[in-house]
Amino acid sequence: MSRAPVGVIGTGYVGLVTAAGFAELGSEVWCVDVDEAKIAALRAGQIPIHEPGLEEVVAEQRDRLHFSTDLGPALEHARLLLVAVGTPPTYSGDADLSAVLAVVDSLPASDRHALVMKSTVPVGTGTTVRRLLADQGKGELAYVSCPEFLREGSALRDFRHPDRVVIGDDGGWAGDAVAELYAPLGAPAIRTDVSSAEMVKLASNAFLATKISFINEIANVCEETGADVVEVARGMGLDGRIGSSFLHAGLGFGGSCFPKDVSALKQLAGNSGYHFQLLGAVIEVNELQKRRVVAKLEKHLGHLVGRRIALLGVAFKPDTDDMREASSLVLSARLLAEGARVHAYDPVAEERARELMPGVEFSQTALDALAGADAAVLVTEWPELVGLDWSRAAEAMGGSLVVDGRNALDPGAVRAAGLTYEGIGRP
Ligand code: UGA
């Protein structure tokens, strides 16, 4: 059976992965982006982001994937227009909806098209967009909220195996068409209204971020009391009501989603007169968590003036080159402010990181970054860094302190190399 063609507006992480995923399921996909250079690169088979497997799928599906800066072909061939444009935070903590609104403005009146919102937007955006469409004489365009839950680094896997597909609409043809589009993935479909669908997304991200800040606070108490947060999380996680995922203590959460979405939900509540106290604490704990490493280094090294610190990994998490809200940004700036010399290594994110981390020296290998270092901090748990040969690291280093900012190393292996191991919330 032939699959419905789709339009995808915005070819960032979400848009490109979604486009590749639907092409793989058999749809012709018409991708649109305002960035001419990006479209030219995609037409030439170049993928502008690091996402495991994506390049291969885009290459395999090149006959089904069409790229253009013009909305025309997408409108001609597809009824469902999936919107996956950026909604970055503004200075006030609200989401910047200008890219979404530009898409709305660019659409013609039509009773055969639907706008399917994949971008993360504040609750109420669907209502605003439908009002705008009506004001512009385009009220016949259907609107569906279908938030995205994929994670960077495992985005294709998440597309192929979603835990659920959330579809919010007001009962026309488009909600059923979106359900049909996702049906081959076999995930439970949550059919609901637009505002509830929008809230499912924000509340899910805020809850996961809360889990992380919670376990980070438990880790900090473990440090005071001699318990090991890794054991504590293992014991907690087996309780089916709690679950073991997102209970990994570390340097805090980063990325383009959690920090932005937690602030956006807090701001959304504030705008309507409700003070969301819990989320204020989630954000504050996350900020402090990145900075606590400096105190750990000082505990062992005394002052940091002139000390050489090696940062192992700088991306906000492994398997991505994304530096948005990476813990390394705050950590490196704090270390430089304390007078330390900061050397960093990341297998993929160096190019993006260089611009954002002035004053940091980048090395081509982990061992080069470690050369002469008084201390090493594991910031991003890339497999290459987790599997480092600690005897060779010990030979390269000038000092002996290893701070495991992700609790990802084997403390025994680090200690066996004659190094001092400090985790997060571990004795
Ligand atoms: C997150 C959500 O997991 C996705 O479901 C959602 O679609 C996405 O945001 C989004 O809204 O677009 P992502 O930001 O790609 O995905 O990455 P995660 O794997 O969720 O990690 C986020 C941050 O939390 C990372 O900095 C990671 O190191 C940190 N983290 C995660 C922890 O510190 N501890 C954990 O136990 C888990």
CSV table of C-alpha atoms and ligand atoms in Angstrom, one decimal:
chain,number,residue,atom,x,y,z
A,1,MET,CA,0.0,0.0,0.0
A,2,SER,CA,1.4,3.4,-0.9
A,3,ARG,CA,2.1,5.7,2.0
A,4,ALA,CA,0.9,9.3,2.3
A,5,PRO,CA,3.5,11.9,1.1
A,6,VAL,CA,4.5,14.4,3.8
A,7,GLY,CA,5.9,17.9,3.9
A,8,VAL,CA,8.5,18.7,6.6
A,9,ILE,CA,9.1,22.3,7.3
A,10,GLY,CA,12.5,22.9,9.1
A,11,THR,CA,15.4,20.5,8.6
A,12,GLY,CA,17.1,20.7,12.0
A,13,TYR,CA,17.5,17.6,14.3
A,14,VAL,CA,13.8,16.9,14.6
A,15,GLY,CA,12.9,17.8,11.0
A,16,LEU,CA,15.6,15.8,9.3
A,17,VAL,CA,15.2,12.7,11.5
A,18,THR,CA,11.4,12.8,11.0
A,19,ALA,CA,11.8,13.2,7.3
A,20,ALA,CA,14.3,10.3,7.1
A,21,GLY,CA,12.1,8.1,9.3
A,22,PHE,CA,9.0,8.6,7.2
A,23,ALA,CA,11.0,8.1,4.0
A,24,GLU,CA,12.1,4.8,5.4
A,25,LEU,CA,8.5,3.9,6.1
A,26,GLY,CA,7.7,4.5,2.4
A,27,SER,CA,6.5,8.1,2.1
A,28,GLU,CA,7.7,10.6,-0.4
A,29,VAL,CA,9.0,13.5,1.9
A,30,TRP,CA,9.2,17.1,0.8
A,31,CYS,CA,11.5,19.0,3.0
A,32,VAL,CA,11.6,22.8,3.2
A,33,ASP,CA,14.0,25.1,4.9
A,34,VAL,CA,14.7,28.9,4.7
A,35,ASP,CA,18.4,28.2,4.9
A,36,GLU,CA,19.7,28.0,1.3
A,37,ALA,CA,23.1,26.7,2.2
A,38,LYS,CA,21.6,23.9,4.3
A,39,ILE,CA,19.3,22.9,1.5
A,40,ALA,CA,22.1,22.9,-1.0
A,41,ALA,CA,24.2,20.8,1.3
A,42,LEU,CA,21.4,18.3,1.9
A,43,ARG,CA,20.8,18.0,-1.9
A,44,ALA,CA,24.5,17.1,-2.2
A,45,GLY,CA,24.0,14.4,0.4
A,46,GLN,CA,25.8,16.3,3.2
A,47,ILE,CA,24.2,16.1,6.7
A,48,PRO,CA,24.8,19.2,8.7
A,49,ILE,CA,24.5,17.5,12.1
A,50,HIS,CA,26.2,14.5,13.8
A,51,GLU,CA,23.4,11.9,14.5
A,52,PRO,CA,24.3,8.2,14.4
A,53,GLY,CA,22.8,6.5,11.3
A,54,LEU,CA,21.2,9.6,9.8
A,55,GLU,CA,23.6,10.0,7.0
A,56,GLU,CA,23.1,6.4,5.9
A,57,VAL,CA,19.3,6.6,6.0
A,58,VAL,CA,19.3,9.9,4.1
A,59,ALA,CA,21.6,8.3,1.4
A,60,GLU,CA,19.5,5.1,1.2
A,61,GLN,CA,16.3,7.1,0.9
A,62,ARG,CA,17.6,9.9,-1.4
A,63,ASP,CA,15.0,9.1,-4.1
A,64,ARG,CA,12.1,9.7,-1.6
A,65,LEU,CA,13.6,12.8,0.0
A,66,HIS,CA,13.2,16.1,-1.7
A,67,PHE,CA,14.8,19.3,-0.5
A,68,SER,CA,13.7,22.9,-1.3
A,69,THR,CA,13.7,26.4,0.0
A,70,ASP,CA,10.3,26.8,-1.6
A,71,LEU,CA,7.1,25.6,0.1
A,72,GLY,CA,5.4,25.0,-3.4
A,73,PRO,CA,6.4,21.4,-4.0
A,74,ALA,CA,5.5,20.3,-0.4
A,75,LEU,CA,2.0,22.0,-0.8
A,76,GLU,CA,1.6,20.4,-4.2
A,77,HIS,CA,2.5,16.8,-3.2
A,78,ALA,CA,1.5,16.5,0.5
A,79,ARG,CA,-1.5,17.3,2.6
A,80,LEU,CA,0.3,16.9,6.0
A,81,LEU,CA,2.8,19.7,6.7
A,82,LEU,CA,5.0,18.7,9.7
A,83,VAL,CA,6.4,21.8,11.3
A,84,ALA,CA,9.8,21.3,13.0
A,85,VAL,CA,11.3,24.7,13.2
A,86,GLY,CA,13.3,26.0,16.2
A,87,THR,CA,11.6,27.6,19.2
A,88,PRO,CA,14.6,28.9,21.2
A,89,PRO,CA,14.1,30.6,24.6
A,90,THR,CA,13.9,34.4,24.7
A,91,TYR,CA,15.5,36.5,27.4
A,92,SER,CA,12.2,36.3,29.4
A,93,GLY,CA,12.3,32.5,29.4
A,94,ASP,CA,9.3,32.4,27.0
A,95,ALA,CA,9.7,30.4,23.7
A,96,ASP,CA,10.5,32.4,20.6
A,97,LEU,CA,7.7,31.5,18.2
A,98,SER,CA,8.8,33.7,15.3
A,99,ALA,CA,9.8,30.8,13.1
A,100,VAL,CA,6.5,29.1,13.7
A,101,LEU,CA,4.6,32.3,13.0
A,102,ALA,CA,6.6,32.8,9.8
A,103,VAL,CA,5.4,29.3,8.6
A,104,VAL,CA,1.8,30.3,9.4
A,105,ASP,CA,2.1,33.5,7.4
A,106,SER,CA,3.7,31.7,4.4
A,107,LEU,CA,0.8,29.2,4.0
A,108,PRO,CA,-1.9,29.8,1.5
A,109,ALA,CA,-5.6,29.3,2.3
A,110,SER,CA,-6.5,25.6,1.8
A,111,ASP,CA,-9.0,23.1,3.0
A,112,ARG,CA,-6.8,20.1,1.9
A,113,HIS,CA,-3.8,20.8,4.1
A,114,ALA,CA,-3.0,20.4,7.8
A,115,LEU,CA,-0.3,22.0,9.9
A,116,VAL,CA,1.1,19.3,12.2
A,117,MET,CA,3.2,20.9,15.0
A,118,LYS,CA,6.2,18.8,15.9
A,119,SER,CA,8.2,21.8,17.4
A,120,THR,CA,7.9,22.2,21.2
A,121,VAL,CA,5.6,25.1,21.8
A,122,PRO,CA,3.9,26.6,24.8
A,123,VAL,CA,0.5,25.4,25.7
A,124,GLY,CA,-2.0,27.7,23.9
A,125,THR,CA,0.1,28.0,20.7
A,126,GLY,CA,-2.4,25.8,18.8
A,127,THR,CA,-5.2,28.2,19.8
A,128,THR,CA,-3.2,31.2,18.8
A,129,VAL,CA,-2.2,29.7,15.5
A,130,ARG,CA,-5.8,28.7,14.6
A,131,ARG,CA,-7.0,32.3,15.5
A,132,LEU,CA,-4.2,33.7,13.3
A,133,LEU,CA,-5.2,31.5,10.4
A,134,ALA,CA,-8.8,32.5,10.8
A,135,ASP,CA,-7.9,36.2,10.9
A,136,GLN,CA,-5.8,35.7,7.7
A,137,GLY,CA,-8.8,34.0,5.9
A,138,LYS,CA,-7.1,30.6,6.1
A,139,GLY,CA,-9.4,29.0,8.8
A,140,GLU,CA,-10.0,25.9,6.7
A,141,LEU,CA,-6.4,24.7,7.3
A,142,ALA,CA,-6.4,21.9,9.8
A,143,TYR,CA,-4.2,22.0,12.9
A,144,VAL,CA,-2.7,19.0,14.8
A,145,SER,CA,-0.3,19.0,17.7
A,146,CYS,CA,2.0,16.0,17.5
A,147,PRO,CA,4.9,16.6,19.8
A,148,GLU,CA,8.3,15.0,19.3
A,149,PHE,CA,10.0,12.9,22.0
A,150,LEU,CA,13.2,11.8,20.2
A,151,ARG,CA,16.5,12.2,21.9
A,152,GLU,CA,19.6,13.5,20.2
A,153,GLY,CA,22.2,10.8,19.8
A,154,SER,CA,19.5,8.1,19.5
A,155,ALA,CA,17.0,10.0,17.4
A,156,LEU,CA,16.5,7.5,14.6
A,157,ARG,CA,16.0,4.6,17.1
A,158,ASP,CA,13.5,6.8,19.1
A,159,PHE,CA,11.7,7.6,15.8
A,160,ARG,CA,11.4,3.9,14.9
A,161,HIS,CA,10.4,2.8,18.4
A,162,PRO,CA,8.4,5.5,20.1
A,163,ASP,CA,6.9,4.8,23.6
A,164,ARG,CA,3.7,6.6,22.4
A,165,VAL,CA,2.5,9.0,19.7
A,166,VAL,CA,0.5,11.9,21.0
A,167,ILE,CA,-2.0,13.5,18.6
A,168,GLY,CA,-4.0,16.5,19.7
A,169,ASP,CA,-6.7,17.8,17.3
A,170,ASP,CA,-10.2,19.0,17.2
A,171,GLY,CA,-11.8,16.1,15.4
A,172,GLY,CA,-11.3,16.7,11.6
A,173,TRP,CA,-9.6,14.5,9.0
A,174,ALA,CA,-6.1,15.5,9.9
A,175,GLY,CA,-5.8,13.8,13.3
A,176,ASP,CA,-6.8,10.5,11.7
A,177,ALA,CA,-4.3,11.1,8.8
A,178,VAL,CA,-1.5,11.7,11.4
A,179,ALA,CA,-2.5,8.5,13.3
A,180,GLU,CA,-2.4,6.6,10.0
A,181,LEU,CA,1.1,8.0,9.2
A,182,TYR,CA,2.5,6.7,12.5
A,183,ALA,CA,0.5,3.5,12.6
A,184,PRO,CA,3.3,1.2,11.2
A,185,LEU,CA,5.4,2.0,14.2
A,186,GLY,CA,3.0,0.1,16.4
A,187,ALA,CA,3.1,2.6,19.3
A,188,PRO,CA,0.1,3.4,21.5
A,189,ALA,CA,-1.6,6.6,20.1
A,190,ILE,CA,-2.9,9.1,22.6
A,191,ARG,CA,-5.7,11.0,20.9
A,192,THR,CA,-6.6,14.1,22.7
A,193,ASP,CA,-7.2,17.9,22.4
A,194,VAL,CA,-4.5,20.3,21.1
A,195,SER,CA,-3.8,22.0,24.5
A,196,SER,CA,-3.4,18.7,26.3
A,197,ALA,CA,-1.1,17.3,23.7
A,198,GLU,CA,1.1,20.5,24.0
A,199,MET,CA,1.1,20.0,27.8
A,200,VAL,CA,2.1,16.3,27.5
A,201,LYS,CA,5.3,17.4,25.9
A,202,LEU,CA,6.3,20.1,28.3
A,203,ALA,CA,5.3,18.1,31.4
A,204,SER,CA,7.2,15.1,30.2
A,205,ASN,CA,10.4,17.0,29.7
A,206,ALA,CA,9.9,18.9,33.0
A,207,PHE,CA,9.3,15.6,34.8
A,208,LEU,CA,12.5,14.0,33.4
A,209,ALA,CA,14.5,17.1,34.3
A,210,THR,CA,13.0,17.0,37.8
A,211,LYS,CA,14.2,13.3,38.1
A,212,ILE,CA,17.7,14.4,37.2
A,213,SER,CA,17.8,17.3,39.6
A,214,PHE,CA,16.3,15.1,42.3
A,215,ILE,CA,19.0,12.4,41.9
A,216,ASN,CA,21.7,15.1,41.8
A,217,GLU,CA,20.5,16.4,45.2
A,218,ILE,CA,20.5,12.9,46.5
A,219,ALA,CA,24.1,12.6,45.2
A,220,ASN,CA,25.1,15.7,47.1
A,221,VAL,CA,23.6,14.4,50.3
A,222,CYS,CA,25.3,11.1,49.7
A,223,GLU,CA,28.6,13.0,49.6
A,224,GLU,CA,27.9,14.3,53.1
A,225,THR,CA,26.7,10.9,54.5
A,226,GLY,CA,29.0,8.3,52.9
A,227,ALA,CA,26.3,6.6,50.7
A,228,ASP,CA,26.9,5.9,47.0
A,229,VAL,CA,24.3,7.4,44.7
A,230,VAL,CA,24.9,4.8,42.1
A,231,GLU,CA,23.8,2.1,44.5
A,232,VAL,CA,20.9,4.3,45.8
A,233,ALA,CA,19.7,4.9,42.2
A,234,ARG,CA,19.9,1.1,41.5
A,235,GLY,CA,17.8,0.4,44.6
A,236,MET,CA,15.3,3.1,43.8
A,237,GLY,CA,15.0,2.3,40.1
A,238,LEU,CA,13.8,-1.3,40.6
A,239,ASP,CA,10.6,0.1,42.1
A,240,GLY,CA,8.3,0.0,39.1
A,241,ARG,CA,6.7,3.2,40.2
A,242,ILE,CA,10.0,5.1,40.0
A,243,GLY,CA,11.8,3.4,37.1
A,244,SER,CA,15.5,3.3,36.6
A,245,SER,CA,15.9,5.7,33.7
A,246,PHE,CA,17.0,9.4,34.2
A,247,LEU,CA,18.3,8.6,37.7
A,248,HIS,CA,21.9,9.1,36.6
A,249,ALA,CA,23.6,11.7,38.8
A,250,GLY,CA,26.2,13.9,37.2
A,251,LEU,CA,27.0,17.5,36.1
A,252,GLY,CA,23.4,18.3,35.4
A,253,PHE,CA,21.3,18.3,32.3
A,254,GLY,CA,22.0,20.4,29.2
A,255,GLY,CA,20.9,20.4,25.6
A,256,SER,CA,18.4,22.3,23.5
A,257,CYS,CA,15.4,20.9,25.3
A,258,PHE,CA,15.4,20.4,29.0
A,259,PRO,CA,16.8,23.8,30.1
A,260,LYS,CA,14.5,25.5,27.6
A,261,ASP,CA,11.4,23.5,28.2
A,262,VAL,CA,11.6,23.7,32.0
A,263,SER,CA,12.0,27.5,31.9
A,264,ALA,CA,9.2,27.7,29.3
A,265,LEU,CA,6.8,25.7,31.5
A,266,LYS,CA,7.8,27.8,34.6
A,267,GLN,CA,7.3,31.0,32.5
A,268,LEU,CA,4.0,29.7,31.1
A,269,ALA,CA,2.7,29.1,34.6
A,270,GLY,CA,4.0,32.5,35.8
A,271,ASN,CA,2.3,34.3,32.9
A,272,SER,CA,-1.0,32.8,33.9
A,273,GLY,CA,-0.5,33.8,37.6
A,274,TYR,CA,0.8,30.4,39.0
A,275,HIS,CA,4.2,30.2,40.7
A,276,PHE,CA,5.6,26.8,39.8
A,277,GLN,CA,7.9,26.5,42.8
A,278,LEU,CA,9.2,23.0,42.1
A,279,LEU,CA,10.6,23.9,38.6
A,280,GLY,CA,12.5,26.9,40.1
A,281,ALA,CA,14.4,24.5,42.3
A,282,VAL,CA,15.0,22.0,39.4
A,283,ILE,CA,16.7,24.9,37.5
A,284,GLU,CA,18.7,26.1,40.5
A,285,VAL,CA,19.9,22.6,41.4
A,286,ASN,CA,21.0,22.1,37.8
A,287,GLU,CA,23.0,25.4,37.8
A,288,LEU,CA,24.8,24.6,41.0
A,289,GLN,CA,25.6,21.1,39.9
A,290,LYS,CA,27.9,22.3,37.1
A,291,ARG,CA,29.7,24.5,39.5
A,292,ARG,CA,30.2,22.0,42.3
A,293,VAL,CA,33.0,20.4,40.3
A,294,VAL,CA,35.1,23.5,40.9
A,295,ALA,CA,34.8,23.0,44.7
A,296,LYS,CA,35.8,19.3,44.2
A,297,LEU,CA,39.0,20.4,42.3
A,298,GLU,CA,39.8,23.0,45.0
A,299,LYS,CA,39.4,20.4,47.7
A,300,HIS,CA,42.2,18.4,46.2
A,301,LEU,CA,44.4,21.0,44.5
A,302,GLY,CA,43.9,24.0,46.8
A,303,HIS,CA,43.7,27.1,44.6
A,304,LEU,CA,43.3,26.6,40.8
A,305,VAL,CA,45.5,29.5,39.6
A,306,GLY,CA,47.8,28.2,36.9
A,307,ARG,CA,46.6,24.6,37.4
A,308,ARG,CA,46.1,22.6,34.2
A,309,ILE,CA,42.6,21.0,34.0
A,310,ALA,CA,41.7,18.6,31.2
A,311,LEU,CA,38.0,18.5,30.2
A,312,LEU,CA,37.2,15.1,28.6
A,313,GLY,CA,34.3,15.7,26.3
A,314,VAL,CA,32.4,18.9,25.9
A,315,ALA,CA,29.2,18.1,24.0
A,316,PHE,CA,26.1,18.2,26.1
A,317,LYS,CA,25.9,14.4,25.9
A,318,PRO,CA,27.6,11.6,23.9
A,319,ASP,CA,26.8,10.9,20.2
A,320,THR,CA,26.0,14.5,19.4
A,321,ASP,CA,28.0,17.6,18.4
A,322,ASP,CA,25.4,19.8,20.0
A,323,MET,CA,26.8,22.3,22.4
A,324,ARG,CA,23.6,24.0,23.4
A,325,GLU,CA,23.5,24.5,27.2
A,326,ALA,CA,26.3,22.0,27.6
A,327,SER,CA,27.6,21.8,31.2
A,328,SER,CA,31.1,22.2,29.8
A,329,LEU,CA,30.3,25.9,28.9
A,330,VAL,CA,29.7,26.9,32.5
A,331,LEU,CA,32.3,24.7,33.9
A,332,SER,CA,35.1,25.9,31.6
A,333,ALA,CA,34.2,29.5,32.2
A,334,ARG,CA,34.2,29.0,36.0
A,335,LEU,CA,37.6,27.3,35.8
A,336,LEU,CA,39.1,30.1,33.6
A,337,ALA,CA,37.7,32.6,36.1
A,338,GLU,CA,39.5,30.8,38.9
A,339,GLY,CA,42.8,31.2,36.9
A,340,ALA,CA,43.1,27.6,35.7
A,341,ARG,CA,44.4,26.6,32.3
A,342,VAL,CA,41.8,24.6,30.5
A,343,HIS,CA,42.5,22.0,27.9
A,344,ALA,CA,39.7,20.1,26.3
A,345,TYR,CA,39.1,17.2,23.9
A,346,ASP,CA,35.9,16.0,22.3
A,347,PRO,CA,35.7,13.5,19.5
A,348,VAL,CA,33.0,15.4,17.5
A,349,ALA,CA,32.0,18.7,19.1
A,350,GLU,CA,35.3,20.5,18.9
A,351,GLU,CA,34.4,22.7,15.9
A,352,ARG,CA,31.2,24.0,17.5
A,353,ALA,CA,32.8,24.3,20.9
A,354,ARG,CA,35.8,26.4,19.8
A,355,GLU,CA,33.6,29.4,19.1
A,356,LEU,CA,31.8,29.1,22.4
A,357,MET,CA,34.7,28.4,24.7
A,358,PRO,CA,37.2,31.2,24.2
A,359,GLY,CA,40.3,30.7,26.3
A,360,VAL,CA,40.1,26.9,26.2
A,361,GLU,CA,42.8,25.0,24.3
A,362,PHE,CA,41.6,22.1,22.3
A,363,SER,CA,43.6,18.9,21.8
A,364,GLN,CA,43.4,16.3,19.0
A,365,THR,CA,43.3,13.3,21.4
A,366,ALA,CA,42.3,12.7,25.0
A,367,LEU,CA,45.9,11.9,25.9
A,368,ASP,CA,47.1,15.2,24.5
A,369,ALA,CA,44.5,17.0,26.6
A,370,LEU,CA,45.7,15.1,29.6
A,371,ALA,CA,49.4,15.8,29.1
A,372,GLY,CA,50.7,17.5,32.2
A,373,ALA,CA,47.2,18.0,33.6
A,374,ASP,CA,46.8,18.4,37.4
A,375,ALA,CA,43.3,17.0,37.1
A,376,ALA,CA,41.0,15.5,34.5
A,377,VAL,CA,37.2,16.0,34.5
A,378,LEU,CA,35.0,13.5,32.5
A,379,VAL,CA,32.3,15.9,31.2
A,380,THR,CA,30.7,13.8,28.5
A,381,GLU,CA,30.6,10.0,28.7
A,382,TRP,CA,31.7,9.2,25.1
A,383,PRO,CA,32.5,5.5,24.9
A,384,GLU,CA,36.0,6.4,23.8
A,385,LEU,CA,36.6,8.4,27.0
A,386,VAL,CA,34.9,5.8,29.3
A,387,GLY,CA,37.2,3.2,27.8
A,388,LEU,CA,40.4,5.2,28.2
A,389,ASP,CA,43.5,3.4,29.2
A,390,TRP,CA,44.0,4.9,32.6
A,391,SER,CA,47.6,3.7,33.0
A,392,ARG,CA,48.6,5.7,29.9
A,393,ALA,CA,46.5,8.6,31.2
A,394,ALA,CA,48.4,8.5,34.5
A,395,GLU,CA,51.7,8.5,32.6
A,396,ALA,CA,50.6,11.6,30.6
A,397,MET,CA,49.2,13.5,33.5
A,398,GLY,CA,51.2,15.8,35.8
A,399,GLY,CA,48.8,15.3,38.8
A,400,SER,CA,46.6,12.4,39.8
A,401,LEU,CA,43.0,13.6,40.2
A,402,VAL,CA,40.2,12.3,38.1
A,403,VAL,CA,36.7,13.8,38.6
A,404,ASP,CA,34.1,11.5,37.0
A,405,GLY,CA,31.4,14.1,36.2
A,406,ARG,CA,29.1,11.4,34.8
A,407,ASN,CA,29.7,8.5,37.2
A,408,ALA,CA,30.6,6.6,34.0
A,409,LEU,CA,34.1,5.3,34.9
A,410,ASP,CA,35.2,2.2,36.7
A,411,PRO,CA,36.6,3.7,39.9
A,412,GLY,CA,38.7,0.5,40.4
A,413,ALA,CA,40.4,0.9,37.0
A,414,VAL,CA,41.2,4.5,37.7
A,415,ARG,CA,42.6,3.8,41.2
A,416,ALA,CA,44.6,0.8,39.9
A,417,ALA,CA,46.4,3.2,37.6
A,418,GLY,CA,47.5,5.1,40.8
A,419,LEU,CA,45.0,7.9,40.2
A,420,THR,CA,42.6,9.5,42.7
A,421,TYR,CA,38.9,8.9,41.8
A,422,GLU,CA,36.2,11.4,42.6
A,423,GLY,CA,32.7,10.7,41.3
A,424,ILE,CA,29.4,12.6,41.9
A,425,GLY,CA,27.8,11.4,45.1
A,426,ARG,CA,30.2,8.5,45.5
A,427,PRO,CA,32.3,7.8,48.5
B,1,UGA,C1,15.2,15.3,25.6
B,1,UGA,C2,14.1,14.2,25.9
B,1,UGA,O1,14.8,13.0,26.5
B,1,UGA,C3,13.4,13.8,24.6
B,1,UGA,O2,12.4,12.9,24.9
B,1,UGA,C4,12.8,15.0,24.0
B,1,UGA,O3,12.2,14.8,22.7
B,1,UGA,C5,13.9,16.0,23.7
B,1,UGA,O4,14.6,16.4,25.0
B,1,UGA,C6,13.3,17.3,23.1
B,1,UGA,O5,12.4,17.9,23.8
B,1,UGA,O6,13.5,17.5,21.9
B,1,UGA,P1,17.7,15.3,24.7
B,1,UGA,O7,17.8,16.7,25.2
B,1,UGA,O8,18.2,15.0,23.3
B,1,UGA,O9,16.2,14.7,24.8
B,1,UGA,O10,18.6,14.4,25.6
B,1,UGA,P2,18.5,13.4,26.9
B,1,UGA,O11,19.0,12.1,26.6
B,1,UGA,O12,17.1,13.4,27.4
B,1,UGA,O13,19.5,14.1,27.9
B,1,UGA,C7,19.3,15.5,28.4
B,1,UGA,C8,20.3,15.8,29.4
B,1,UGA,O14,20.1,15.2,30.6
B,1,UGA,C9,21.8,15.5,29.0
B,1,UGA,O15,22.6,16.6,29.3
B,1,UGA,C10,22.1,14.3,29.8
B,1,UGA,O16,23.5,14.2,30.1
B,1,UGA,C11,21.3,14.6,31.1
B,1,UGA,N1,20.9,13.4,31.9
B,1,UGA,C12,20.1,12.5,31.3
B,1,UGA,C13,21.4,13.2,33.1
B,1,UGA,O17,22.2,14.1,33.7
B,1,UGA,N2,21.0,12.1,33.9
B,1,UGA,C14,20.2,11.2,33.4
B,1,UGA,O18,19.9,10.2,34.1
B,1,UGA,C15,19.7,11.4,32.1
